[in-house]
Every structure is written in structure tokens, then in C-alpha cells.
Coordinates of C-alpha atoms and ligand atoms in Angstrom, one line a residue:
M219 CA 209.0 188.0 137.7
A220 CA 205.4 187.5 136.7
K221 CA 202.7 189.0 139.0
P222 CA 201.0 186.4 141.3
Q223 CA 197.4 186.0 140.3
K224 CA 194.6 186.3 142.9
R225 CA 192.6 183.2 143.3
Y226 CA 189.6 182.2 145.3
V227 CA 189.3 178.8 146.7
C228 CA 186.0 177.1 147.8
Q229 CA 186.5 176.1 151.4
A230 CA 184.0 173.3 150.9
C231 CA 185.3 171.5 147.9
G232 CA 188.7 173.1 147.2
S233 CA 187.9 174.2 143.6
A234 CA 189.6 177.5 142.6
T235 CA 188.5 180.4 140.4
S236 CA 190.1 183.7 139.5
K237 CA 187.0 185.7 140.3
W238 CA 185.0 186.0 143.6
Q239 CA 181.5 184.6 143.4
G240 CA 178.8 184.2 146.0
Q241 CA 178.2 180.6 145.2
C242 CA 180.8 178.0 144.2
V243 CA 180.1 176.8 140.7
D244 CA 181.5 173.3 141.4
C245 CA 179.7 172.3 144.6
G246 CA 177.0 174.9 144.9
E247 CA 178.0 176.0 148.4
W248 CA 177.2 179.6 149.3
N249 CA 179.7 182.1 150.6
S250 CA 182.4 179.5 150.6
L251 CA 185.0 181.2 148.4
A252 CA 188.0 182.7 150.2
E253 CA 190.9 184.6 148.7
E254 CA 194.1 182.6 148.7
A255 CA 197.6 183.8 148.0
S256 CA 198.6 181.9 144.9
N257 CA 202.1 180.6 144.3
V258 CA 201.0 180.0 140.7
T259 CA 202.6 182.6 138.5
V260 CA 201.9 183.1 134.9
F261 CA 204.6 181.5 132.8
S262 CA 205.5 182.9 129.4
A263 CA 205.7 180.7 126.4
R264 CA 209.4 180.5 126.4
H265 CA 209.2 177.8 129.1
D266 CA 209.5 174.8 126.9
L267 CA 209.3 171.4 128.6
R268 CA 210.6 169.6 125.5
T269 CA 214.2 170.4 126.2
G270 CA 216.7 170.0 129.1
G271 CA 215.0 167.1 130.9
R272 CA 216.8 164.3 132.7
V273 CA 216.5 160.9 131.1
F274 CA 215.2 158.1 133.4
E275 CA 215.0 154.4 133.0
L276 CA 211.8 152.6 132.1
A277 CA 211.5 149.1 133.5
G278 CA 209.0 146.2 133.0
L279 CA 206.2 145.2 135.3
D280 CA 208.1 142.1 136.3
A281 CA 211.0 144.1 137.9
D282 CA 211.7 143.2 141.6
V283 CA 209.5 145.0 144.1
A284 CA 210.5 145.5 147.7
L285 CA 207.3 145.2 149.8
P286 CA 207.0 148.2 152.2
P287 CA 207.7 147.2 155.8
R288 CA 204.5 147.1 157.9
M289 CA 204.1 147.9 161.5
A290 CA 201.3 146.1 163.2
T291 CA 199.3 148.2 165.7
G292 CA 198.6 145.2 167.7
I293 CA 194.9 146.0 167.4
A294 CA 193.7 143.3 165.0
E295 CA 190.6 145.1 163.8
F296 CA 192.7 148.2 163.1
D297 CA 195.4 146.2 161.3
R298 CA 192.7 144.5 159.3
A299 CA 191.2 147.8 158.1
L300 CA 194.8 149.0 157.2
G301 CA 195.4 145.9 155.2
G302 CA 197.9 144.4 157.6
G303 CA 199.4 147.3 159.6
L304 CA 200.8 150.7 159.1
V305 CA 203.3 151.2 156.3
A306 CA 206.6 153.0 157.0
G307 CA 206.8 156.3 155.1
S308 CA 203.1 156.4 154.4
A309 CA 200.3 158.8 155.3
T310 CA 197.0 157.6 156.7
L311 CA 194.0 159.8 157.2
I312 CA 191.3 158.8 159.7
G313 CA 188.1 160.7 159.4
G314 CA 185.0 160.6 161.5
D315 CA 182.4 162.6 163.4
P316 CA 183.5 164.4 166.6
G317 CA 183.2 162.2 169.6
I318 CA 183.1 159.0 167.6
G319 CA 186.4 157.8 169.2
K320 CA 189.2 158.7 166.8
S321 CA 191.5 160.1 169.6
T322 CA 190.7 157.1 171.7
L323 CA 191.6 154.6 169.0
L324 CA 194.8 156.3 168.1
L325 CA 195.9 156.7 171.7
Q326 CA 195.3 153.0 172.1
A327 CA 197.2 152.1 169.0
A328 CA 200.0 154.5 169.8
A329 CA 200.3 153.0 173.3
R330 CA 200.4 149.4 171.9
I331 CA 203.1 150.2 169.4
A332 CA 205.2 152.1 172.0
M333 CA 204.8 149.3 174.5
A334 CA 206.1 146.9 171.8
G335 CA 209.2 149.0 171.5
G336 CA 208.2 151.4 168.7
D337 CA 209.1 155.1 168.8
V338 CA 205.8 157.0 168.8
A339 CA 205.1 160.7 168.9
Y340 CA 201.5 161.8 169.5
I341 CA 200.8 165.4 168.8
S342 CA 197.4 166.8 169.9
G343 CA 196.3 170.1 168.5
E344 CA 192.8 169.7 170.1
E345 CA 193.5 168.8 173.7
A346 CA 196.1 169.8 176.3
A347 CA 198.8 167.2 176.9
D348 CA 197.4 166.7 180.4
Q349 CA 193.9 165.9 179.0
V350 CA 195.5 163.2 176.8
R351 CA 197.5 161.9 179.8
L352 CA 194.3 161.6 181.9
R353 CA 192.6 159.8 179.1
A354 CA 195.6 157.4 178.8
R355 CA 195.4 156.7 182.5
R356 CA 191.7 156.0 182.3
L357 CA 192.4 153.6 179.5
G358 CA 195.0 151.9 181.7
L359 CA 197.8 153.1 179.3
G360 CA 199.4 155.6 181.5
D361 CA 202.7 153.7 181.5
A362 CA 203.1 153.5 177.8
P363 CA 206.2 155.2 176.6
V364 CA 204.4 157.5 174.0
K365 CA 206.1 160.8 173.4
L366 CA 203.3 163.3 173.8
A367 CA 202.9 167.1 173.2
S368 CA 200.2 169.6 172.5
A369 CA 201.2 171.7 169.5
T370 CA 199.7 173.2 166.3
S371 CA 202.7 174.7 164.4
V372 CA 203.8 172.3 161.7
R373 CA 207.2 174.0 161.7
D374 CA 207.7 173.4 165.4
I375 CA 206.4 169.9 165.2
L376 CA 208.8 169.0 162.3
A377 CA 211.7 170.6 164.2
T378 CA 210.9 168.5 167.2
V379 CA 210.2 165.1 165.7
G380 CA 213.0 165.7 163.1
Q381 CA 215.7 165.7 165.7
G382 CA 217.8 162.5 165.5
Q383 CA 216.0 159.4 164.5
A384 CA 212.5 160.2 163.3
P385 CA 209.7 158.4 165.1
A386 CA 208.3 155.2 163.6
L387 CA 204.8 156.6 164.1
L388 CA 203.6 160.2 164.2
V389 CA 200.0 160.9 165.1
I390 CA 198.6 164.4 164.3
D391 CA 195.2 164.9 166.0
S392 CA 193.8 166.7 164.1
I393 CA 195.0 168.1 160.7
Q394 CA 192.3 170.9 161.0
T395 CA 194.1 172.3 164.0
M396 CA 197.5 172.5 162.3
H397 CA 199.0 175.7 161.1
S398 CA 201.7 176.2 158.5
D399 CA 203.4 179.6 158.5
V400 CA 204.3 179.4 154.8
I401 CA 200.8 180.2 153.9
E402 CA 198.2 182.7 155.2
G403 CA 194.9 181.8 156.6
A404 CA 193.4 180.3 159.8
P405 CA 193.8 176.7 160.7
G406 CA 191.1 174.5 159.2
T407 CA 190.9 176.4 155.9
V408 CA 191.5 174.4 152.8
S409 CA 194.8 176.1 152.1
Q410 CA 196.1 175.6 155.6
V411 CA 195.0 172.0 155.8
R412 CA 196.6 171.3 152.4
A413 CA 199.8 173.1 153.2
S414 CA 200.2 171.5 156.7
A415 CA 199.4 168.0 155.3
Q416 CA 201.9 168.5 152.5
E417 CA 204.7 169.3 154.9
L418 CA 203.9 166.5 157.3
I419 CA 203.5 163.9 154.4
R420 CA 206.8 165.1 152.9
F421 CA 208.5 164.5 156.3
A422 CA 206.9 161.0 156.6
K423 CA 208.1 160.0 153.1
E424 CA 211.6 161.3 153.6
R425 CA 212.2 159.9 157.0
G426 CA 210.2 156.6 156.8
T427 CA 207.7 157.6 159.5
A428 CA 204.2 156.2 159.4
L429 CA 202.0 159.3 159.7
I430 CA 198.4 159.2 160.9
L431 CA 196.3 162.4 160.4
V432 CA 193.0 162.7 162.1
G433 CA 190.4 164.6 160.0
H434 CA 187.1 166.0 161.1
V435 CA 184.0 165.2 159.0
T436 CA 181.5 167.7 157.9
K437 CA 177.7 167.4 158.1
D438 CA 177.5 165.7 154.7
G439 CA 180.1 163.1 155.7
T440 CA 183.1 164.2 153.8
I441 CA 186.4 164.9 155.5
A442 CA 186.2 168.6 156.3
G443 CA 187.6 171.1 153.9
P444 CA 189.4 169.4 151.2
R445 CA 188.7 166.4 149.1
V446 CA 192.3 167.1 148.1
L447 CA 193.5 165.7 151.4
E448 CA 192.1 162.3 150.4
H449 CA 194.2 162.5 147.2
M450 CA 197.4 163.4 149.1
V451 CA 197.4 160.5 151.6
D452 CA 198.0 156.8 150.8
T453 CA 195.2 155.5 153.0
V454 CA 191.9 156.9 154.0
L455 CA 189.9 155.3 156.8
A456 CA 186.5 156.4 157.9
F457 CA 185.5 155.8 161.6
E458 CA 181.8 155.5 161.6
G459 CA 179.0 154.7 164.0
E460 CA 176.3 156.3 165.9
R461 CA 177.1 158.0 169.2
S462 CA 173.9 156.6 170.7
H463 CA 175.1 153.1 169.8
Q464 CA 178.1 151.3 171.0
Y465 CA 179.5 149.9 167.8
R466 CA 182.0 151.7 165.6
I467 CA 183.2 150.7 162.1
L468 CA 186.6 151.5 160.8
R469 CA 186.4 151.3 157.0
A470 CA 189.1 151.7 154.4
I471 CA 187.9 154.0 151.7
K472 CA 191.2 154.2 149.9
N473 CA 194.3 152.1 150.4
R474 CA 197.4 152.2 148.2
F475 CA 198.8 149.3 150.2
G476 CA 195.8 147.1 150.5
G477 CA 192.2 146.4 149.7
T478 CA 189.2 148.6 150.6
D479 CA 186.9 145.7 151.3
E480 CA 188.1 145.2 154.8
I481 CA 186.5 146.8 157.8
G482 CA 187.4 146.8 161.5
V483 CA 184.6 146.7 164.1
F484 CA 184.9 148.1 167.6
A485 CA 182.7 148.7 170.6
M486 CA 183.1 151.8 172.7
A487 CA 183.2 150.7 176.3
E488 CA 184.3 152.1 179.7
G489 CA 187.9 151.1 179.1
G490 CA 188.0 152.5 175.5
L491 CA 187.5 150.7 172.3
D492 CA 187.1 147.0 172.4
E493 CA 187.7 144.9 169.3
V494 CA 184.6 143.1 168.1
T495 CA 185.5 139.8 166.5
N496 CA 181.9 138.7 166.0
P497 CA 180.1 141.8 164.8
S498 CA 176.8 140.2 164.0
A499 CA 176.3 139.8 167.7
L500 CA 176.4 143.5 168.1
F501 CA 174.0 144.2 165.3
L502 CA 171.7 141.5 166.3
T503 CA 171.5 142.3 170.0
H504 CA 169.6 145.5 169.5
R505 CA 167.3 143.7 167.1
G506 CA 166.4 141.4 170.0
E507 CA 164.9 138.1 169.3
E508 CA 163.1 137.3 166.1
I509 CA 160.9 140.3 165.6
A510 CA 158.1 140.4 163.0
G511 CA 158.5 143.4 160.7
A512 CA 162.3 143.8 160.8
T513 CA 164.8 143.2 158.0
V514 CA 168.4 144.0 157.5
F515 CA 169.3 145.8 154.2
P516 CA 172.8 146.1 152.9
A517 CA 172.6 149.6 151.5
M518 CA 175.2 151.3 149.3
E519 CA 176.5 154.6 150.5
G520 CA 178.3 155.9 147.5
T521 CA 180.7 153.1 146.8
R522 CA 180.5 151.7 150.3
P523 CA 178.0 149.1 151.7
V524 CA 176.3 149.9 155.0
L525 CA 173.9 147.6 156.8
V526 CA 170.7 149.2 158.1
E527 CA 167.6 147.7 159.7
I528 CA 164.3 148.4 158.2
Q529 CA 161.3 148.2 160.5
A530 CA 157.7 148.0 159.5
L531 CA 154.6 148.1 161.7
V532 CA 151.2 147.2 160.4
V533 CA 148.2 148.1 162.6
R534 CA 144.8 146.7 161.6
L535 CA 142.0 149.2 162.0
Q536 CA 138.6 148.2 163.4
S537 CA 136.8 151.3 162.2
G538 CA 136.5 152.6 158.7
A539 CA 138.9 155.6 159.3
T540 CA 141.4 156.4 156.6
P541 CA 144.6 154.4 157.5
R542 CA 147.8 156.3 158.0
R543 CA 151.0 155.6 156.2
A544 CA 154.1 157.2 157.8
V545 CA 157.7 156.8 156.7
V546 CA 161.0 157.8 158.3
G547 CA 164.1 157.5 156.2
W548 CA 162.6 156.3 152.9
D549 CA 160.5 157.6 150.1
S550 CA 156.8 157.6 150.9
G551 CA 155.9 157.3 147.2
R552 CA 158.0 154.2 147.0
L553 CA 156.3 152.7 150.0
A554 CA 152.9 153.3 148.4
M555 CA 154.2 151.6 145.3
I556 CA 155.4 148.5 147.2
L557 CA 152.1 148.3 149.1
A558 CA 150.2 148.6 145.8
V559 CA 152.3 145.8 144.2
L560 CA 151.8 143.6 147.3
E561 CA 148.0 144.2 147.0
A562 CA 147.6 143.9 143.3
R563 CA 150.1 141.1 142.5
C564 CA 150.3 139.1 145.7
G565 CA 146.8 139.4 147.1
L566 CA 147.9 140.9 150.5
S567 CA 145.6 143.5 151.9
F568 CA 146.9 146.6 153.6
S569 CA 144.0 148.8 152.7
T570 CA 142.4 148.7 156.2
A571 CA 145.7 148.8 158.1
E572 CA 147.9 151.6 159.2
V573 CA 151.5 151.2 157.9
Y574 CA 154.6 152.6 159.6
L575 CA 158.1 152.3 158.1
N576 CA 161.3 153.3 159.8
V577 CA 164.9 153.0 158.8
S578 CA 167.0 152.6 161.9
G579 CA 169.9 154.8 162.8
G580 CA 168.5 157.9 161.2
Y581 CA 169.6 156.8 157.8
R582 CA 167.9 158.2 154.7
L583 CA 167.8 155.6 152.0
S584 CA 167.5 156.5 148.4
D585 CA 168.8 153.2 147.1
P586 CA 166.0 151.4 145.0
A587 CA 167.6 148.1 146.1
A588 CA 165.8 148.5 149.4
D589 CA 162.5 147.5 147.8
L590 CA 162.8 143.8 148.5
A591 CA 163.9 144.4 152.1
V592 CA 161.0 146.8 152.6
A593 CA 158.6 144.3 151.1
A594 CA 159.9 141.6 153.4
A595 CA 159.5 143.8 156.4
L596 CA 155.9 144.6 155.4
I597 CA 154.9 141.0 154.7
S598 CA 156.5 139.9 157.9
A599 CA 154.7 142.7 159.9
L600 CA 151.4 141.9 158.3
A601 CA 151.6 138.1 158.8
E602 CA 153.3 138.6 162.2
R603 CA 156.0 136.1 161.1
P604 CA 159.6 137.1 161.6
V605 CA 162.1 137.2 158.7
P606 CA 165.1 135.0 159.5
P607 CA 167.3 137.3 161.6
D608 CA 170.5 136.0 160.1
A609 CA 169.5 137.1 156.6
V610 CA 169.7 140.3 154.7
A611 CA 167.5 141.3 151.8
F612 CA 167.9 143.4 148.7
G613 CA 166.5 143.8 145.2
E614 CA 164.4 146.2 143.1
V615 CA 160.7 145.6 142.7
A616 CA 159.0 146.5 139.5
L617 CA 155.3 147.4 139.2
S618 CA 154.7 144.0 137.5
G619 CA 155.8 142.4 140.7
E620 CA 159.1 141.2 139.2
V621 CA 162.2 141.3 141.4
R622 CA 165.1 142.8 139.6
P623 CA 168.8 142.5 140.2
V624 CA 170.6 145.6 141.5
A625 CA 174.1 147.0 141.3
H626 CA 176.9 145.9 143.6
G627 CA 175.1 142.7 144.6
G628 CA 178.4 140.9 145.3
L629 CA 179.7 143.8 147.5
R630 CA 176.5 143.8 149.5
L631 CA 176.7 140.0 150.1
R632 CA 180.3 140.2 151.1
E633 CA 179.6 143.0 153.6
A634 CA 176.8 141.0 155.1
A635 CA 178.9 137.9 155.3
K636 CA 181.7 140.0 157.0
L637 CA 179.2 141.2 159.5
G638 CA 178.1 137.7 160.4
F639 CA 175.0 137.2 158.3
T640 CA 174.6 133.8 156.8
G641 CA 171.7 134.1 154.4
A642 CA 170.2 136.6 151.9
L643 CA 166.9 137.1 150.2
V644 CA 167.9 138.3 146.7
P645 CA 166.8 138.7 143.1
K646 CA 167.1 135.6 140.9
G647 CA 170.5 135.2 139.3
S648 CA 172.4 137.0 142.0
E649 CA 176.1 136.2 142.1
N650 CA 176.8 133.6 144.8
G651 CA 179.1 134.4 147.7
A652 CA 179.6 132.9 151.1
L653 CA 175.9 133.3 151.9
R654 CA 172.9 130.9 151.6
L655 CA 170.8 132.6 149.0
A656 CA 167.0 132.5 148.6
E657 CA 166.4 133.8 145.1
F658 CA 163.2 135.4 143.9
A659 CA 162.0 136.2 140.4
T660 CA 158.7 137.8 141.7
L661 CA 157.4 139.4 144.8
G662 CA 154.9 136.5 145.0
G663 CA 157.8 134.2 145.5
L664 CA 159.0 136.2 148.5
V665 CA 155.5 136.1 150.0
D666 CA 155.3 132.3 149.6
H667 CA 158.7 132.0 151.1
L668 CA 158.1 134.2 154.1
L669 CA 154.6 132.7 154.8
G670 CA 156.0 129.2 154.5
R671 CA 154.1 128.3 151.5
G672 CA 157.1 127.9 149.2
Ligands
TYD283 P1 187.2 160.6 171.3 O1 188.2 159.6 171.1 O2 187.6 161.9 172.1 O3 186.5 161.1 169.9 P2 187.0 161.9 168.7 O4 188.5 162.0 168.9 O5 186.6 161.1 167.5 O6 186.3 163.2 168.8 O7 186.0 159.9 172.0 C1 185.1 160.6 172.8 C2 183.9 159.8 173.2 O8 184.2 158.5 173.6 C3 183.4 160.5 174.4 O9 182.0 160.8 174.1 C4 183.5 159.5 175.5 C5 183.7 158.2 174.9 N1 184.6 157.3 175.6 C6 184.1 156.2 176.2 O10 183.0 155.9 176.2 N2 185.0 155.4 176.8 C7 186.3 155.7 176.9 O11 187.1 154.9 177.5 C8 186.8 156.9 176.3 C9 188.2 157.3 176.3 C10 185.9 157.7 175.6
MG284 MG1 189.6 163.8 169.3

């Protein structure tokens, strides 16, 4: 028997090395390596994979496919994000910040399915069963026949739900609280999360249960611990929103059984999460009426579009004091550049005015596609003429004043259309979607358009 090798696994990114180091070479995190008992043994060369295999059949792409049965949650926005409902024998991971409403959403879905006759087990590792019961009562779901328990041992959970007919839906809230006794380490470590998830997913696949795992999200927005978790499950949904705001977005990041373009929109209310069928209303209410200096920018967060509001304020100075420029959420150098282009190429003067720029929601934009939206906000603020509130804006601005196309234009437009926007201020030659486009080759064109000179 070969001697098991020691290995050290980064608790932030899951990468493994054979030597302890202060800093992970893959993700750069400090003090994140922890020793993990390895079940990888060193094999000798006499293990030869070329002999002794079982022959299987290869078939064409046109062979018959049985579509996996889907179970609607009865919450249309949830089903939409899932691509039509939960798939039997599949695993879904729902990630999100603490307090964003993951437990609330899943309790509501579990109750709906149970009330429609589905067999549902809800296991909370975070809260006592009574806490969950009280929440269910507050949500008016106290009578739903959900089977509830508070537990953290994966072995006990599988023994319990594995008796007789397996449940149609098993909710595990959260995977970071689960503990598998086949592996050492505290709950929440990469190895525990991975081992627990592996066992639960295996159960789901074998018994045809739809499994939902709740996952916490770390500061940088990834699902805590392991990226590997995202690879293990079939569907990854992110539940996003700002706790200070009411709206929540459920977004498919990965879906083996559907598209990742769909999002579900909810509003957190007294009675739990309400579905929002007309999301633009939500986004536009806090924008108020037509306000000069505000534009909506469909930003790309990694591969995902996120709509943010850009606000500009221009204050004309009477005295000759040096005007201030202050930026929150964007690059101040880039603001200076846009102001310079507006001055030099479009004849607008900001030199005697203070300029404030803010990206709503505490977002930090690094996307150069924000140029056109920022320019529109600045022109609108200077002229005190609102940008049409039902339009988004994006495009890169060059020093020449040219407006250039940006990556993922189609995706940005689709996201805006989905969120209820009807128009867009975009670079010339943008791919047309469902929106009314106003296309610009130069920043001067945008100025003319916004000032009604076009
Ligand atoms: P929760 O579902 O516990 O979040 P998570 O599981 O993602 O950590 O949601 C908690 C927050 O939601 C809490 O701050 C209170 C709020 N909330 C409401 O506003 N209304 C409600 O009906 C419920 C149940 C929660
Ligand atoms: Mg919770």
C-alpha cells in the first residue's frame, strides 16, 4: 500500500500543493493553506489503463433523448431562473450574501411544492427547527406539509431522507454548515464542503431527488470556499441585491438544463419575497421622475450583465475657486478624460463647474463601456435636461470623440430589455435587439441628441 501524501489545500480557491506556503500561488490569498488528509495514493507504473476495460456503446447525436422531468416550484420567477423548474435527480446551488433572502425563498418554494402534493424535506443547519417554523408562520405557510429538521451531519441526513421513498425535493441550508465524518476538518472548509456536497449529490442522482444547496458568498462575491462546488452541481443560481433596497435578482450563472440568460426578480416585503413581474417599475421608482444627470448603464460583471445607475451633478461656481471633481465608484482619471473630450470635441464647458459622479448601489465600475453613460449623465446634468428614463446607455469614448462599440453589446441590450427598458443610447453599428436604438458615431452626436439639436 502506497503511503498517502500530505497535501495542502487553499481554503479560498481550492487549489492543492504538496508543500505548505504562506501564500497561495494560485489566488494570492495569505494563510489560506490547510493540511488535508489525501485519499490520493501514489500509484506505481504497473497500473496500466490500456487493458481490462469494459467496452461500452457509442451512439449518434440523433439518438432518442428522454427529457428530464421538471417540477415547477409554483414561483414563476424562480422557475424562470431555473429554466422551467427543478429537475429530478439534479443539484442546484443557490449562492448569495447573508440576509439576502435565500432561506426565505427556499422556504416559500418548499411550501408551494409541498402544498401541491410534493414530498419535501427542508434541513436547516443554520437555524433551529422552531426558528424556521416561526418564519413559516410569519409567511403564512405554517400549514404547508414540509418535513423539517435541524441537522448538520450528512450521514444522519442521508439515513433519514433515505428511508423509504426519497423526497422529491431536499433543501440543505446551508452547505457550509454540513459535516461529513468521512473526512477531517471543520464544517465550512473546502474539504468538508466538497465531501458533504459529493455525498448529497450522489444521493440526489441515485434516488431522483431534486437537491438544492444554499451556499454563502464571500466578500469578493464567489460562493464561499470552493469554486469546485460550482463544478459539482448542475445549476448555479446567484441571489443578488442590496439589503438596503427591496429588490432581489435570482440569476442563473450555470445551468445544465437551461439557459443562463434568464433572471428572476423579487421584492422583499413583510410577507416574504414577492414576485416582480414588471421589474423596470422597481428600478425606476427609486430614480423618481425624470432627473437630470442620471443614466442607467448595463455593466458587465464578469460574464453577467448588471444594471447600475450613474448620477452626475454639475454645480456652476460663481467665484474663481478651483472647481472640485469627486467620483465614487468610477475611475477619476477616466472622468477627467470624458470631461476633456466633452470640452475639446463638443464645446461644452465644465471648467468653471464642480463635477460629482456617483455610481449607485456602491458598485465599482471598471468597465470602459461606461464612458457613454457617464458622458450622457454629465451632458444631462450640465444642460439640466433629463436623459429618457426608459433608456440605457453604453459605449467606449475615444480621445478623438469617437464612440466605439464594446463587448457583449447584445447581452447588455437583452438584459436591459428584460428589466423593462425600451431604448438605448449605443455606439453606431450595435447589434439590434428588442430595444429602440439611438446610435452615435461621435460624442458630438450624443450631445446633439440630448440637447434636442439632432
Ligand atoms: P433570509 O431568508 O434569512 O436570508 P439568508 O437565508 O439569505 O441569510 O432573509 C433574512 C432577511 O429578510 C432578514 O433581514 C429579514 C428579511 N425578511 C423580510 O423582510 N420579510 C420576511 O418576510 C422575511 C421572512 C425576511
Ligand atoms: Mg439563511
